[in-house]
Every structure is written in C-alpha cells, then in structure tokens.
Coordinates of C-alpha atoms and ligand atoms in Angstrom, one line a residue:
M1 CA -252.3 63.0 32.0
T2 CA -251.4 63.4 28.4
D3 CA -251.3 66.9 26.8
T4 CA -253.3 66.8 23.6
L5 CA -253.4 69.2 20.6
A6 CA -256.3 69.1 18.2
V7 CA -256.0 70.6 14.7
T8 CA -259.6 71.4 13.9
D9 CA -262.0 72.0 11.1
G10 CA -259.6 71.7 8.3
R11 CA -259.2 69.4 5.3
V12 CA -256.6 66.8 5.7
L13 CA -254.3 65.2 3.0
T14 CA -254.3 61.5 3.8
P15 CA -251.5 59.0 3.0
A16 CA -253.6 57.8 0.0
F17 CA -253.6 61.5 -1.2
D18 CA -257.4 61.9 -0.6
V19 CA -258.5 65.2 0.9
I20 CA -261.0 64.6 3.7
R21 CA -262.7 66.9 6.2
A22 CA -261.3 65.9 9.6
D23 CA -259.7 66.9 12.8
V24 CA -256.2 65.7 13.8
L25 CA -255.8 64.7 17.4
I26 CA -252.2 64.7 18.7
D27 CA -250.4 63.5 21.8
A28 CA -248.2 66.5 22.3
D29 CA -246.0 64.8 24.9
A30 CA -245.2 61.8 22.8
G31 CA -245.2 63.9 19.6
E32 CA -247.5 61.4 17.9
I33 CA -250.7 61.6 15.9
L34 CA -253.4 59.8 17.9
E35 CA -256.3 59.9 15.5
V36 CA -257.6 61.5 12.3
G37 CA -261.4 61.8 12.0
P38 CA -264.5 64.0 12.6
D39 CA -265.1 65.9 15.9
L40 CA -261.9 65.2 17.8
A41 CA -261.5 68.6 19.4
G42 CA -263.5 67.5 22.5
D43 CA -261.3 67.9 25.6
A44 CA -258.1 68.7 23.8
D45 CA -255.8 70.8 25.9
E46 CA -254.9 73.0 23.0
T47 CA -256.5 73.6 19.6
L48 CA -255.2 74.9 16.3
D49 CA -257.8 76.3 13.9
A50 CA -257.5 74.9 10.4
T51 CA -260.7 76.4 8.9
D52 CA -260.4 77.1 5.2
S53 CA -257.0 75.4 5.3
L54 CA -255.3 72.2 4.2
V55 CA -253.5 70.1 6.8
M56 CA -250.6 68.3 5.1
P57 CA -247.5 66.5 6.4
G58 CA -244.6 68.8 7.3
L59 CA -242.2 69.2 4.4
V60 CA -238.8 67.5 4.6
N61 CA -235.7 69.2 3.2
A62 CA -233.5 66.2 2.6
H63 CA -230.3 68.0 1.6
G64 CA -228.8 71.3 2.6
H65 CA -226.2 73.4 4.5
A66 CA -228.3 75.7 6.8
T67 CA -225.5 78.1 7.6
M68 CA -225.2 79.0 3.9
T69 CA -228.2 81.3 4.5
L70 CA -225.4 83.8 5.5
L71 CA -224.1 83.7 2.0
R72 CA -227.4 84.1 0.3
G73 CA -227.0 86.5 -2.7
Y74 CA -223.2 86.8 -2.1
A75 CA -222.2 85.1 -5.3
D76 CA -224.5 84.1 -8.1
D77 CA -224.5 83.2 -11.8
K78 CA -221.5 81.0 -11.9
N79 CA -221.0 77.2 -12.5
L80 CA -220.5 75.0 -9.4
E81 CA -216.7 74.7 -9.7
D82 CA -216.0 78.4 -10.1
W83 CA -218.6 79.4 -7.5
L84 CA -217.1 77.1 -4.9
Q85 CA -213.5 77.9 -5.5
E86 CA -213.8 81.6 -6.1
D87 CA -216.5 82.6 -3.6
I88 CA -217.9 79.9 -1.3
W89 CA -214.9 78.0 0.0
P90 CA -212.9 81.2 0.8
A91 CA -215.9 82.5 2.8
E92 CA -216.4 79.2 4.5
A93 CA -212.8 79.1 5.6
E94 CA -213.6 82.1 7.8
L95 CA -216.7 80.7 9.4
T96 CA -216.8 80.7 13.2
A97 CA -219.0 78.5 15.5
E98 CA -221.0 81.6 16.2
D99 CA -221.6 82.2 12.5
V100 CA -223.0 78.7 12.4
A101 CA -225.2 79.3 15.4
V102 CA -226.6 82.5 13.8
G103 CA -226.9 81.1 10.2
T104 CA -228.7 77.9 11.3
R105 CA -231.2 80.0 13.4
L106 CA -231.9 82.1 10.3
A107 CA -232.5 78.9 8.3
A108 CA -234.8 77.6 11.1
V109 CA -237.0 80.6 10.9
E110 CA -237.3 80.3 7.2
L111 CA -238.0 76.6 7.4
I112 CA -240.7 76.9 10.0
R113 CA -242.3 79.8 8.1
S114 CA -242.6 77.7 5.0
G115 CA -243.9 74.5 6.6
T116 CA -240.7 72.5 6.7
T117 CA -240.5 70.4 9.9
A118 CA -237.4 68.2 9.2
F119 CA -234.2 68.9 7.4
A120 CA -230.8 67.4 6.7
D121 CA -227.7 69.4 7.4
M122 CA -224.1 68.8 6.3
Y123 CA -221.8 71.3 7.8
F124 CA -219.2 72.1 10.5
H125 CA -219.6 73.1 14.2
V126 CA -222.4 70.5 14.4
G127 CA -222.9 71.2 18.2
E128 CA -224.1 74.7 17.2
V129 CA -226.4 73.2 14.6
V130 CA -227.8 70.9 17.2
D131 CA -228.4 73.7 19.7
A132 CA -230.3 75.7 17.0
V133 CA -232.5 72.6 16.1
R134 CA -233.2 72.1 19.8
E135 CA -234.3 75.7 20.3
A136 CA -236.3 75.8 17.1
G137 CA -238.2 72.6 17.9
L138 CA -237.5 71.2 14.5
R139 CA -236.4 67.7 13.5
A140 CA -233.1 67.1 11.7
R141 CA -230.5 64.7 10.6
V142 CA -227.1 66.4 11.0
G143 CA -223.5 65.6 10.3
H144 CA -220.0 67.0 9.9
G145 CA -218.9 67.3 6.3
V146 CA -215.6 65.7 5.5
V147 CA -213.2 67.0 2.9
T148 CA -209.7 65.5 2.6
V149 CA -208.4 67.1 -0.6
G150 CA -205.9 69.8 0.1
K151 CA -205.2 68.4 3.6
D152 CA -202.2 66.5 4.9
D153 CA -202.7 62.9 6.0
E154 CA -203.2 63.7 9.7
A155 CA -205.7 66.5 9.1
A156 CA -207.6 64.3 6.6
R157 CA -207.8 61.4 9.1
D158 CA -208.8 63.8 11.9
D159 CA -211.6 65.2 9.7
F160 CA -213.2 61.8 8.9
A161 CA -212.7 60.6 12.5
E162 CA -214.5 63.8 13.7
S163 CA -217.5 63.1 11.5
I164 CA -217.9 59.7 13.1
A165 CA -217.4 61.1 16.7
V166 CA -219.8 63.9 16.1
A167 CA -222.4 61.4 14.7
E168 CA -222.1 59.3 17.8
E169 CA -222.1 62.2 20.2
Y170 CA -225.3 63.9 19.0
D171 CA -227.5 61.1 17.8
G172 CA -230.8 61.3 19.8
A173 CA -230.2 64.9 21.0
A174 CA -233.1 67.3 21.4
A175 CA -235.4 64.7 22.9
G176 CA -234.7 62.4 19.9
R177 CA -235.5 65.0 17.2
V178 CA -231.8 65.1 16.2
R179 CA -230.4 62.1 14.4
T180 CA -227.0 62.0 12.8
A181 CA -225.1 60.7 9.8
V182 CA -221.5 60.5 8.7
M183 CA -221.1 62.9 5.8
P184 CA -218.1 62.6 3.5
H185 CA -218.6 65.5 1.1
A186 CA -218.3 63.6 -2.2
P187 CA -216.4 60.9 -3.9
H188 CA -214.0 63.4 -5.6
T189 CA -213.3 65.5 -2.4
V190 CA -212.4 62.6 -0.1
G191 CA -209.4 60.4 -0.9
T192 CA -210.0 56.7 -1.6
E193 CA -207.7 55.6 1.3
Y194 CA -209.8 57.6 3.7
F195 CA -213.0 56.0 2.5
E196 CA -211.4 52.6 2.9
E197 CA -210.3 53.3 6.4
F198 CA -213.3 55.1 7.8
V199 CA -216.4 53.8 6.0
P200 CA -216.2 50.5 7.9
K201 CA -215.9 52.5 11.1
A202 CA -219.0 54.5 10.2
R203 CA -220.9 51.3 9.6
E204 CA -219.7 49.9 12.9
A205 CA -221.0 53.0 14.6
G206 CA -224.4 52.2 13.1
V207 CA -225.1 55.6 11.7
P208 CA -226.2 56.4 8.1
L209 CA -224.0 58.0 5.5
H210 CA -224.8 61.0 3.3
F211 CA -222.8 62.5 0.5
H212 CA -223.0 64.4 -2.8
L213 CA -223.1 62.1 -5.9
N214 CA -222.9 63.0 -9.6
E215 CA -223.6 66.7 -9.2
T216 CA -221.7 67.7 -12.3
E217 CA -220.1 66.0 -15.3
T218 CA -216.7 67.5 -14.2
Y219 CA -216.8 65.6 -11.0
I220 CA -217.8 62.4 -12.7
D221 CA -214.8 62.8 -15.1
E222 CA -212.5 63.1 -12.1
I223 CA -213.6 59.8 -10.7
D224 CA -213.5 58.2 -14.1
A225 CA -209.9 59.4 -14.6
E226 CA -208.8 58.2 -11.2
A227 CA -210.7 54.9 -10.9
G228 CA -212.0 54.1 -14.4
V229 CA -215.6 53.7 -13.2
R230 CA -218.7 55.7 -12.8
P231 CA -219.0 57.3 -9.3
T232 CA -221.9 55.2 -8.2
E233 CA -219.9 52.0 -8.9
Y234 CA -216.9 53.6 -7.2
A235 CA -219.0 54.5 -4.1
D236 CA -220.6 51.0 -4.1
D237 CA -217.1 49.3 -4.2
L238 CA -216.2 51.4 -1.1
G239 CA -219.3 50.2 0.8
L240 CA -220.9 53.6 0.7
L241 CA -224.3 52.5 -0.6
A242 CA -226.9 51.0 1.7
E243 CA -230.5 51.4 2.7
D244 CA -229.7 54.0 5.4
T245 CA -227.6 56.0 2.9
W246 CA -229.0 58.9 1.0
V247 CA -227.2 60.8 -1.6
A248 CA -227.7 64.4 -2.8
H249 CA -228.2 65.3 -6.5
G250 CA -227.6 62.2 -8.7
V251 CA -227.8 64.6 -11.7
H252 CA -225.8 62.7 -14.3
T253 CA -226.8 59.2 -13.3
D254 CA -226.9 56.6 -16.0
A255 CA -229.2 53.5 -16.2
S256 CA -226.7 51.1 -14.6
E257 CA -226.1 53.6 -11.7
I258 CA -229.9 53.9 -11.2
E259 CA -230.1 50.1 -11.0
T260 CA -227.3 50.1 -8.4
L261 CA -229.0 52.7 -6.3
A262 CA -232.3 50.8 -6.5
E263 CA -230.6 47.5 -5.6
R264 CA -228.8 49.0 -2.6
G265 CA -232.0 50.8 -1.4
T266 CA -230.1 54.1 -1.4
S267 CA -232.3 57.2 -1.6
V268 CA -231.7 60.3 -3.6
A269 CA -232.2 63.9 -2.4
H270 CA -233.1 65.8 -5.6
C271 CA -232.2 69.5 -5.6
P272 CA -233.8 70.9 -8.8
A273 CA -233.4 74.6 -8.1
S274 CA -229.8 74.3 -7.2
N275 CA -229.1 72.1 -10.2
M276 CA -230.8 74.6 -12.5
K277 CA -229.1 77.7 -11.0
L278 CA -225.6 76.2 -11.2
A279 CA -226.5 74.7 -14.7
S280 CA -225.4 71.3 -13.2
G281 CA -228.0 69.4 -15.3
M282 CA -231.3 67.6 -15.2
A283 CA -231.5 64.5 -13.0
P284 CA -233.5 61.6 -14.5
I285 CA -236.0 61.6 -11.7
Q286 CA -238.8 59.7 -13.5
D287 CA -236.3 56.9 -14.4
M288 CA -235.2 56.7 -10.7
L289 CA -238.8 56.5 -9.5
D290 CA -239.6 53.8 -12.2
A291 CA -236.6 51.8 -10.9
G292 CA -238.0 52.0 -7.4
V293 CA -235.5 54.5 -5.9
T294 CA -236.8 56.6 -3.1
V295 CA -236.6 60.2 -4.2
A296 CA -236.7 63.1 -1.7
L297 CA -236.3 66.9 -2.3
G298 CA -233.7 69.3 -1.0
T299 CA -233.0 73.0 -1.4
D300 CA -229.2 72.5 -1.0
G301 CA -227.6 75.6 0.6
A302 CA -229.4 78.9 0.3
A303 CA -226.4 80.4 -1.6
S304 CA -227.4 78.2 -4.7
N305 CA -231.1 78.4 -4.5
N306 CA -231.6 81.2 -3.0
D307 CA -234.2 80.3 -0.4
L308 CA -235.3 77.4 1.7
D309 CA -239.0 77.3 0.6
L310 CA -239.5 73.7 -0.4
F311 CA -242.8 74.5 -2.2
D312 CA -240.4 75.9 -4.9
E313 CA -238.6 72.5 -5.1
I314 CA -241.9 70.7 -5.4
R315 CA -242.9 72.7 -8.5
D316 CA -239.3 72.7 -9.9
A317 CA -239.1 68.9 -9.5
A318 CA -242.3 68.4 -11.4
M319 CA -241.3 70.8 -14.2
L320 CA -237.7 69.8 -14.5
G321 CA -238.7 66.1 -14.3
K322 CA -241.0 66.6 -17.3
L323 CA -238.2 68.4 -19.2
A324 CA -235.7 65.7 -18.4
A325 CA -238.0 62.9 -19.5
D326 CA -239.4 64.9 -22.4
D327 CA -242.8 63.9 -21.2
A328 CA -245.4 66.2 -19.6
A329 CA -246.8 63.2 -17.7
A330 CA -243.5 62.6 -15.9
V331 CA -243.1 63.5 -12.2
D332 CA -246.8 64.5 -11.8
A333 CA -248.2 66.7 -9.0
E334 CA -248.9 63.9 -6.5
T335 CA -245.4 62.4 -7.1
A336 CA -243.7 65.7 -6.5
V337 CA -245.6 66.4 -3.2
R338 CA -244.9 62.8 -2.1
M339 CA -241.2 63.4 -2.7
A340 CA -241.3 66.5 -0.4
T341 CA -243.1 64.7 2.4
E342 CA -243.0 60.9 2.7
G343 CA -240.0 60.6 0.3
G344 CA -237.9 62.9 2.5
A345 CA -239.0 61.3 5.7
D346 CA -238.1 57.8 4.4
A347 CA -234.7 59.0 3.1
L348 CA -233.9 60.6 6.5
G349 CA -235.3 57.7 8.5
F350 CA -238.1 59.6 10.2
D351 CA -241.5 58.2 10.9
S352 CA -243.0 61.4 9.5
G353 CA -244.4 62.5 6.1
R354 CA -247.9 60.9 6.6
I355 CA -250.9 62.1 8.5
E356 CA -252.0 58.9 10.2
A357 CA -252.3 57.5 13.7
G358 CA -249.0 56.5 15.1
A359 CA -246.9 58.7 12.9
N360 CA -244.8 61.7 14.2
A361 CA -247.0 64.7 14.6
D362 CA -245.1 66.8 12.0
L363 CA -247.5 68.9 9.9
A364 CA -248.1 72.1 8.0
V365 CA -251.4 73.9 7.7
V366 CA -251.8 75.7 4.4
D367 CA -254.1 78.7 4.2
L368 CA -256.4 78.2 1.1
E369 CA -258.0 81.7 1.2
A370 CA -255.7 83.1 -1.5
A371 CA -256.4 84.3 -5.0
H372 CA -253.6 82.0 -6.4
L373 CA -255.2 79.0 -4.7
T374 CA -258.7 79.7 -6.2
P375 CA -260.7 77.8 -7.5
E376 CA -260.3 74.5 -5.7
H377 CA -260.5 71.9 -8.5
D378 CA -257.6 69.9 -7.1
L379 CA -255.8 70.7 -3.9
V380 CA -252.8 68.4 -4.6
S381 CA -252.4 70.3 -7.9
H382 CA -252.3 73.5 -5.9
L383 CA -249.7 72.2 -3.5
A384 CA -247.5 71.2 -6.5
Y385 CA -248.0 74.1 -8.8
A386 CA -249.5 77.1 -7.1
A387 CA -248.8 77.2 -3.3
R388 CA -245.9 79.0 -1.7
G389 CA -244.2 78.7 1.6
S390 CA -245.9 82.0 2.7
D391 CA -249.3 80.3 2.5
V392 CA -248.4 78.2 5.5
R393 CA -250.4 79.4 8.6
H394 CA -249.3 76.9 11.3
T395 CA -246.4 74.6 11.6
V396 CA -246.3 71.7 14.1
C397 CA -243.3 69.4 14.8
D398 CA -243.2 66.6 17.3
G399 CA -246.6 67.6 18.5
K400 CA -245.6 71.1 19.4
V401 CA -246.8 74.2 17.7
L402 CA -243.7 76.0 16.1
M403 CA -245.7 78.6 14.3
R404 CA -249.3 79.8 15.0
D405 CA -251.0 82.1 12.5
R406 CA -247.7 82.9 10.9
D407 CA -246.1 83.8 14.2
V408 CA -242.9 81.8 14.8
L409 CA -242.9 81.0 18.5
A410 CA -239.3 79.8 19.3
F411 CA -237.5 82.9 18.0
D412 CA -237.8 86.6 17.7
G413 CA -237.6 86.7 13.9
D414 CA -236.4 90.3 13.7
A415 CA -233.6 89.7 16.2
V416 CA -232.5 86.6 14.3
R417 CA -232.4 88.6 11.0
E418 CA -230.5 91.5 12.6
R419 CA -227.8 89.2 14.0
A420 CA -227.6 87.3 10.7
Q421 CA -227.0 90.6 8.8
E422 CA -224.2 91.5 11.2
H423 CA -222.5 88.1 11.0
A424 CA -222.9 87.9 7.2
E425 CA -221.2 91.3 6.8
T426 CA -218.3 90.5 9.0
L427 CA -217.9 87.1 7.5
V428 CA -217.5 88.3 3.9
A429 CA -215.3 91.2 5.1
R430 CA -212.9 88.6 6.6
A431 CA -213.1 86.5 3.5
E432 CA -212.2 89.5 1.2
D433 CA -209.5 90.9 3.5
Ligands
ZN1 ZN1 -224.9 70.3 -1.0

C-alpha cells in the first residue's frame, strides 16, 4: 500500500507556466508526483488544502553557507574583501561542529518557512549539515569548502582530500535527499598545484564540483596577475568546468567566458542580493541566458543578504538583470521564477522544479489572500514582483509535508532560535577575545 498525499483545490503553476485549477496527487513513500488534474483527492491518505492558493515548485537555493545565519547582522556595509578578512574569517575560525548543527537548523527553519525545498551548502563539519538536512526533511547538495591559501602543503592537501572523502561518504544520505559535491572555494583561494592534483581525483569519484567564480574584479585581477588569463579560462584549463559543475556568482564575466560556460554546460548560481550588498557588481544574466547557460538563484550566506527568502532573489534578479542589460525587458518575470525553480533543480542535478507526473514532489503553496497579491491579473508576475516568503502556507519536500499552515513540523522554531542566539553570542565572543 502506497501512502498518498493530495494537494487539493488550488491553482497549479505548470511546467509551461500556465496556471490551471487542479489537484496534485503525490506518492508520499516514493516522494514523487503521481498526477496533476481535477478531482484527485479521492482516497488520498492525507490532504493539504490549497484553496485560494497557488501551488508552485519548491524553490531551490543554489548557493549558500547555511551556518552563516549565526553571523546575520554581525558585520555589514563593507566590500567583500574587507568584510571577509576583518569580520567573517576570524569568526569562522572559531566555529565548532555544534555551531554548524545549530546554524544549519536555523537556516532550515527559514528555508522551509519561505518555500525553499532544496539548497546547496558549502561549509565545514558537513556531517552536522547532513544531520540537520535529514531532520528537516529538506533536499540538499552539500560539500566541504576547500581553502589552501595560508596553509602549509600538508594542511592544504588534507583539506582538498577531505572535501573528496566527505563527498563520497555522504552522497545519498537522508534517503537520497542529500547529494554531494567537491567544493574548492574559488580559483584565487586554492593553489594551482592542488587543483592539478585533486580535480582529477574528484572527477574519478564521480561527484560534481562547485566553486565561487568572478565574484569581484579584485579576484579576477589576482588570477590575471598569476596566470595571465581570465578565471573562467583558468578554471577550464584545470578541468574544473563540466556539465555537473555549477559556479556561484559569475559577476564580472565577459563574452568569451560566457561562451566557455555555455560550451561546457556549466551552470551559474546568481546571487543578486549578495552582489548588490557587497557592491560586487552586476552579473550579465540576460547574456548568459541568451548564450544557453543554465542560471539558478542563490542567497549566498545570510551574513551578506541578510535572509534566506528566495522570493527576494527572484525580484532582485529581475530588477538587477534589467539594470545590467539596460533593458526593462531583460530577465522577465517568468525567467526569474524559472531560475529559482527548474534552473536551480537543473544546476544541482535534482529532478525537481516542475510540477508534473514523475518529478520529485517538492512544492510550495502560496497563500494568495493578501492585499499585496491583489488583484490577480498575472500570478507569475506576483511571484516575481510582489510575493514574499511569508506568503507560503505549506511546504512539501520528497512527498512529505514540512510545513502545514505556516507550522514547521520538524523543529520547534522557538527552541531553534533560542539555541541560535546563544551560539551566535558565544561564537562572536570567542572571535573578539
Ligand atoms: Zn558564497
């Protein structure tokens, strides 16, 4: 006997971006959508009411560092280099495994509350991240971030080797909801010799790669000074680019670099809010889309955002994309919503991001009974330009209800917040000691 879940009486955003009145019938055991159509509630074991609501694919946050929720509001209003060196890295040097456990749970509550069902995480103490993902019921692609600058040879090699070992250890955890990647931080923070030694090993292990690319002009200049080429060419020469690779940012990416990304099938996780806040620059997103690059959206860490509400990124991506292209028609509403759903799922290699039979049952139900979502000329426009994470009523991942009527089921949200406050205070006290 299969357990079924029916999402009833709502309107459904289809893969073609039509909005239809339909129920969604889900195989809760397999975590798959069985059927989308009228009157499917029938004998479903469980129902989720979507009256006056829009059923959309769960959002996919394709780049971030979940534990950085503990540093939300700790340091703002600085450029990336100063912010990292003066505030973030000293604090991260003091992080414990328990901090990661607590910070990732805080992130999970926020993600579920705002309709995100899958996320990417580049951090440390990955075992703790995996436990939090398992408990939350979310889907994630996780990895250990490698930095070799400032380390001796042995420590640098150990760090890269750990990223591969961790990726092999946890791939398929949490009933398959956890997938992994090898995550060298960026071309300028990992030495060439370590890329040369370990990228072939990562490829042998058969796991994807994820790294930051072209986030600021300063970082591009560093690669140019060292190797005499643009970072995308440098990364390509090292074998870093492939179809299962996705990069974060791609802010200052020129036409030849975009062509290389398109040729290699490498996806880009665009992080518009973080790029604006750190004044990193405007990524040429419409040019990437025109070249056939898959573009996803990410919040990046909460300390440079400062929240994990991906509805903000949808709106920011549309608006910043227009500004970057000097064209109000660039990165339109549908395009921005697609980046946050199917674009993210494609970048992370999940069969999610579309509400159709056979796809993962990952979805968000948006309450349309709100002044800021009235009138209903165009619901896709509302998702892009007017909706907020707090409009999400229900969140479903892998066929299981993670939030019902704004009540997160896996965690006691108040207890998670209380622990996060304690851990954040002691963490910055250690960093400032
Ligand atoms: Zn990042």
